[in-house]
XYZ file of C-alpha atoms in Angstrom:
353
model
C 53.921 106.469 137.279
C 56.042 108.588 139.237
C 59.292 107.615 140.304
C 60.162 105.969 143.370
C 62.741 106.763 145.969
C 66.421 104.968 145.060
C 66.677 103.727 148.892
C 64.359 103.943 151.454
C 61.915 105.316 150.515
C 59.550 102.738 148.659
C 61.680 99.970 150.178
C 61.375 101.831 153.716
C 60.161 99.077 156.444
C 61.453 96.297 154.461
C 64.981 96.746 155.239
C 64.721 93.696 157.517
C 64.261 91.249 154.519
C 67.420 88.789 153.252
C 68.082 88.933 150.125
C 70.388 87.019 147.776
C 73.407 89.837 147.108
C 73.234 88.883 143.316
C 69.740 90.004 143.408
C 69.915 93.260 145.234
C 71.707 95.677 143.024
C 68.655 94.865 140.372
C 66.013 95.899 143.150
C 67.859 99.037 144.415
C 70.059 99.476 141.703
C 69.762 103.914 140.408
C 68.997 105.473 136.797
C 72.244 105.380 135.030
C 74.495 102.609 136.483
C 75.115 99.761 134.560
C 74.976 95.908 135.402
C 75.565 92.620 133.799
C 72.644 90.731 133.826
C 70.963 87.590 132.175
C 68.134 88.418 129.777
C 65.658 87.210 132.174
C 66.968 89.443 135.068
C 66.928 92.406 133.171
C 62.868 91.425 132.792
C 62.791 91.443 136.157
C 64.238 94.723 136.845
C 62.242 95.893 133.690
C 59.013 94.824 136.012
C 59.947 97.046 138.931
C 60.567 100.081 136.523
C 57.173 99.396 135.413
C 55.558 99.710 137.921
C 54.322 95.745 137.880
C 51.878 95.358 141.558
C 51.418 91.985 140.468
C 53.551 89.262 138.882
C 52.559 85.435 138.325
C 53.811 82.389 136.534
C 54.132 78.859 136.054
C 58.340 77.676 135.811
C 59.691 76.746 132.480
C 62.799 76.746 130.632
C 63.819 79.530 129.578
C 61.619 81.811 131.712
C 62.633 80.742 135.104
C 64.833 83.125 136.480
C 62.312 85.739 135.723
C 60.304 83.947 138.551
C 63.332 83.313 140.849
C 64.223 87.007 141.082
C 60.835 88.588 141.519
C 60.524 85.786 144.387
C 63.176 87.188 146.186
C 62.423 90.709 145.641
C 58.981 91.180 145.333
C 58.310 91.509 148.938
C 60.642 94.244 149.327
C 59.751 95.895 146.491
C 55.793 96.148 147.590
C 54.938 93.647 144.890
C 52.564 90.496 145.174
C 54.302 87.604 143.086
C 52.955 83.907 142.553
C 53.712 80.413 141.335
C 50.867 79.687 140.024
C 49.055 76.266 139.395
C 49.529 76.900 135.804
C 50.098 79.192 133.373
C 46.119 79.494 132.404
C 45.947 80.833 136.279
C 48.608 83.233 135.695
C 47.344 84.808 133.057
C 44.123 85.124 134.791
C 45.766 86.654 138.203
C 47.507 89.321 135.935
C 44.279 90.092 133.870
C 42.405 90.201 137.228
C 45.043 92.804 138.410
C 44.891 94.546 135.394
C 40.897 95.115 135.416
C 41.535 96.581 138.677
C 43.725 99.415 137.328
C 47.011 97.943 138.554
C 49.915 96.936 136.024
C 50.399 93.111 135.918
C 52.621 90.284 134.229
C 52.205 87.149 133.340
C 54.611 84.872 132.146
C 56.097 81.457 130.773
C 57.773 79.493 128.469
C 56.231 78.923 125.046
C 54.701 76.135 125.525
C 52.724 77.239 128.983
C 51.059 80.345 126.414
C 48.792 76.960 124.904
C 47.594 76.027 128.583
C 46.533 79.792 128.459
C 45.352 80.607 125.747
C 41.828 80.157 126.667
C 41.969 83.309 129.036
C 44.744 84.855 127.159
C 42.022 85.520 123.926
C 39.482 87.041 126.493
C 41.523 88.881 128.408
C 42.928 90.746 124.834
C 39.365 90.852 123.445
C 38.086 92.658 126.584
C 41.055 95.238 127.483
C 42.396 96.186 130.291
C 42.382 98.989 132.586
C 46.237 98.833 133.872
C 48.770 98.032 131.968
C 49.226 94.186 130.886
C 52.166 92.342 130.140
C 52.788 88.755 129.224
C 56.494 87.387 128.585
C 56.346 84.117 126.222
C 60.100 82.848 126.050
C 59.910 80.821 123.346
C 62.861 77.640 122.900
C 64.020 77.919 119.054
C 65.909 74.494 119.035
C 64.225 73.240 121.734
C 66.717 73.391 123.909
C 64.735 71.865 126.951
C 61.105 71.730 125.282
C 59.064 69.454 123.349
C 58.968 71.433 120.649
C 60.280 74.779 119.011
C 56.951 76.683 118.400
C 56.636 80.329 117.523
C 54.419 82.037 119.760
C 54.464 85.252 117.023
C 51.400 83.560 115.734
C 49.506 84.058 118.523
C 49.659 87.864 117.789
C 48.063 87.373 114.785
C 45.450 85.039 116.554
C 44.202 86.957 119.491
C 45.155 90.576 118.119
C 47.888 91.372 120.834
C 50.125 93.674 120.129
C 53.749 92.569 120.119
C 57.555 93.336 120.685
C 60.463 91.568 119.994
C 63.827 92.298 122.388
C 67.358 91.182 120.858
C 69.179 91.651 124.192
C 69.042 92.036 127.861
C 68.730 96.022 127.470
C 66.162 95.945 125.553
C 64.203 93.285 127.437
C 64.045 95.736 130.441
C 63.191 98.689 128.400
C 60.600 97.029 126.086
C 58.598 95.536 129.136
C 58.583 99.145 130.333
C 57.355 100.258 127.020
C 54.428 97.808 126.667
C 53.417 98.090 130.074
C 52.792 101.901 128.801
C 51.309 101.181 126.003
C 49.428 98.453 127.273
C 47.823 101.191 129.527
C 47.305 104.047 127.034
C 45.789 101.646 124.018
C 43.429 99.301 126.609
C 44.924 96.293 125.245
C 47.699 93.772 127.212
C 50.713 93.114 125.145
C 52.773 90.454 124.220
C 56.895 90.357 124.331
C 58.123 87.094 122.759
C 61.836 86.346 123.573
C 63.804 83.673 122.963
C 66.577 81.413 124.942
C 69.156 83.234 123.480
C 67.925 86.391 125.008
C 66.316 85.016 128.213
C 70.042 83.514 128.882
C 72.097 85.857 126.817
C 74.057 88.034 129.474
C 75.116 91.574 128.778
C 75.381 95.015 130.065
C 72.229 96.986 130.927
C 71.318 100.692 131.937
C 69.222 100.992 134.406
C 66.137 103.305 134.287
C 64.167 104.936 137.385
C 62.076 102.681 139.278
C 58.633 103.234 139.560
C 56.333 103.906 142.225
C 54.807 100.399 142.569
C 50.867 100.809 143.689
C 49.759 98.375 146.989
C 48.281 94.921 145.060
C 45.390 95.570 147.045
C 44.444 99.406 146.360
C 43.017 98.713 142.623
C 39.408 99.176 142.101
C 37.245 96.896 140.245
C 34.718 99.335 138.398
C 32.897 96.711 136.237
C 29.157 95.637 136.736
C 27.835 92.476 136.656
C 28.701 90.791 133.621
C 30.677 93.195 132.200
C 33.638 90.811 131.650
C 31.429 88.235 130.345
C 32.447 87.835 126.777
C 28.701 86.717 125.260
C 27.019 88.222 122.418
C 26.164 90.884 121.249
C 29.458 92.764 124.062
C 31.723 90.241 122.403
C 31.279 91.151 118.860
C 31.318 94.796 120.064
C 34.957 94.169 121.914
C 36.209 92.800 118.592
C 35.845 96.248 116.917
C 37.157 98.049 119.600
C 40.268 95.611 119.431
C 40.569 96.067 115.558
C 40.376 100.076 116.540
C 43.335 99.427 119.447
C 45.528 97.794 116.587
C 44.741 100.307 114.248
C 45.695 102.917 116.592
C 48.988 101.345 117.202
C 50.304 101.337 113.139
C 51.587 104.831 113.627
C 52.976 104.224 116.937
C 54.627 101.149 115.506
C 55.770 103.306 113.045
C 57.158 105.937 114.844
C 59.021 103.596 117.276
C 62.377 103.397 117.829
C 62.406 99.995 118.130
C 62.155 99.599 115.060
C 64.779 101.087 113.086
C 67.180 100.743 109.461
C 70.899 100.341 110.397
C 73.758 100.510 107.660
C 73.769 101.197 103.903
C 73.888 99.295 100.757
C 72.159 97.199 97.982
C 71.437 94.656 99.761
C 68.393 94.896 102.110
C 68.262 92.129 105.083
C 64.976 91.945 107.143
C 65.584 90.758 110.923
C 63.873 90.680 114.726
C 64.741 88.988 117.907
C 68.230 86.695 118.490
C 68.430 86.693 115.084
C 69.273 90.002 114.518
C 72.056 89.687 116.065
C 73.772 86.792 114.196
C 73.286 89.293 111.326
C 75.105 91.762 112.589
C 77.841 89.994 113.434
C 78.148 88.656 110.185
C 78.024 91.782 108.222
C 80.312 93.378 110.437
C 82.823 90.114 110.240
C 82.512 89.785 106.644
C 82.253 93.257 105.544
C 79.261 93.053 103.927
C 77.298 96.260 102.765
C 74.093 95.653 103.537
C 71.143 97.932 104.987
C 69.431 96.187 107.844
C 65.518 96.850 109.195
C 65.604 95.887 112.716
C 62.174 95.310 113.437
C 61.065 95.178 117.682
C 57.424 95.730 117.450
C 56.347 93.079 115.387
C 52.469 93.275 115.436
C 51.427 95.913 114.055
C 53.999 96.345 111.827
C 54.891 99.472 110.748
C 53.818 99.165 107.075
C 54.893 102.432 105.332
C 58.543 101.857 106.786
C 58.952 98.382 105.429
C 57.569 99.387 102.071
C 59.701 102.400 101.981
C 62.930 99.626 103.161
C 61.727 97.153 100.260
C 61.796 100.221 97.637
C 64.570 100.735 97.857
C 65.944 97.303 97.108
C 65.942 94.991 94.419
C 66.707 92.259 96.653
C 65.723 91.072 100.399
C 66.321 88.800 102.942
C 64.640 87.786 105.818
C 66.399 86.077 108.719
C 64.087 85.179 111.518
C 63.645 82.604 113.732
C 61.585 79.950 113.623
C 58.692 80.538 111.237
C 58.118 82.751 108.700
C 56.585 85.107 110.249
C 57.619 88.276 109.208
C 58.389 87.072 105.539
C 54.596 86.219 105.269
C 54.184 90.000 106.412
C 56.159 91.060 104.161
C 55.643 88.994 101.176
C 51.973 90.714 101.754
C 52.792 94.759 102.100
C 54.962 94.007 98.710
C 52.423 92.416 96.681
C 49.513 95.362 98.515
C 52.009 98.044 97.630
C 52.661 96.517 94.454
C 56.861 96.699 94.857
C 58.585 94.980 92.594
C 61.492 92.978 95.092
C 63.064 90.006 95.217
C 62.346 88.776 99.130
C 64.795 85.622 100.204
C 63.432 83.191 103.175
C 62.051 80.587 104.509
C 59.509 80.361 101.810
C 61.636 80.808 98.909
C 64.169 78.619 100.189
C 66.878 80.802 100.781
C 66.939 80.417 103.887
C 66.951 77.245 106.392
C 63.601 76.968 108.181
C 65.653 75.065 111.822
């Protein structure tokens, strides 16, 4: 994707259009400078350095303002948006996109990834052409949702790959990153935040915006039922996915977004919001502890969290709301055969809400 003009330029013949002033700086805002901005708007700018054509949704708490920016900007920015009827639609108006050769996202509160699932599986089983992003904010608390699930599982489910942001810089730059991934590896990816990053406000850089492609220039190169998934093509896409994830263990271990901060004895396990109550914590309380920060949760990078649990006797693992990454844990230490203490959810250690 190359990069697109800072003003004019990709915005040229679209200087007539209103929009809100807190919204403007995130559509023609350059590489470098620096602005506050909600988790959720950093998404949104995180789309137009993507590259994103198309965008669709369904409104929920704590996704929302993802929607409500891109509605004001994505005219301006050469982008087709939509509320759709539901979040099953969305999915399929990204995947649709994404078939095409264009990069799409789809996204919604946790709850909204159920009504999609049924497309969501298919559209991961069969790949994609463009890059593919879908955002699941997920409401640990349940801060305005009927419940608190954990969308993680659904990596483990369909076989999307997944990252994890902890703040509002990282929300931009991992959408970014799995967009181009997503396009490299065939596969759409998932980025599971939480209301404490959706609504967490901080500073962000900004990157360059992309060159966004016209939502109507992709190119459909399929044949007739070639996104029909029916045996014996189905059974075929389901190696080709196990291949994609296979491919993506070294790149999840080579990634910087996941990464061992601090020294000491004590090892401490951590993703998402919650790495950040850790850290403030061990800075607060002077505590020597080496952390793993992981951000790309599925694959994880194996050899690095064996090497991390090596070197400890004991581990804990604060996460929220499952125990997700314990269970992936628990499982490269007995594989690897590491002798470690690991402290949870499942041992106990740790409160499970």
């Amino acid at each position: 994707m190359g990069e697109a003009p800072q003003e004019g330029g990709a915005f040229e013949g679209r200087a007539h259009l209103v929009i809100p002033l807190a919204y403007e700086r995130i559509l023609r805002g350059r590489e470098g400078e620096v602005l506050f901005l909600l988790g959720n708007e950093a998404f949104a700018r995180g789309a137009l350095e993507g590259g994103v054509s198309v965008a669709a949704t369904y409104p929920g708490t704590p996704s929302s303002e993802i929607g409500e920016v891109l509605f004001e900007l994505a005219e301006a920015a050469g982008m087709y948006f939509e509320y759709s009827t539901n979040e099953k639609v969305a999915v399929e108006v990204a995947y649709a996109a994404a078939t095409s050769g264009l990069r799409s996202l789809a996204f919604m509160k946790h709850v909204g990834l159920n009504v999609a699932m049924d497309s969501f599986i298919s559209a991961v089983l069969m790949g994609v052409e463009g890059g593919m992003a879908v955002i699941s904010a997920d409401d640990p608390s349940a801060h305005s949702s009927q419940n608190e699930q954990d969308n993680r599982t659904y990596s483990l489910l369909t076989g999307v790959p997944m990252l994890e942001p902890s703040d509002p810089q990282e929300a931009k730059d991992m959408l970014v990153d799995a967009l181009r991934m997503s396009e490299e590896h065939g596969v759409p990816f998932l980025i599971r935040s939480v209301t404490r990053v959706s609504h967490m406000r901080a500073p962000v850089r900004l990157g360059p915006l992309a060159e966004i492609r016209p939502p109507g220039s992709g190119e459909f190169r399929g044949g007739p039922g070639s996104h029909v998934p029916v045996p014996p093509r189905n059974l075929k896409w389901h190696e080709e996915l196990l291949a994609k994830l296979s491919s993506l263990v070294p790149v999840s271990e080579r990634s910087g977004w996941n990464r061992v901060e601090g020294s000491g004895d004590l090892g401490i396990v951590t993703s998402g919001a919650a790495y950040n109550y850790v850290h403030d914590v061990v800075s607060e309380q002077g505590i020597e502890a080496e952390i793993l920060k992981l951000g790309m949760t599925n694959p994880l990078p194996r050899s690095l969290i064996a090497s991390f649990l090596d070197r400890h006797d004991v581990v804990y693992v604060f996460e929220e709301v499952d125990p997700f990454l314990e269970r992936g844990i628990r499982e490269i230490a007995q594989m690897e055969g590491i002798d470690v203490e690991i402290r949870g959810k499942l041992s106990g250690h740790v409160p499970w809400a």
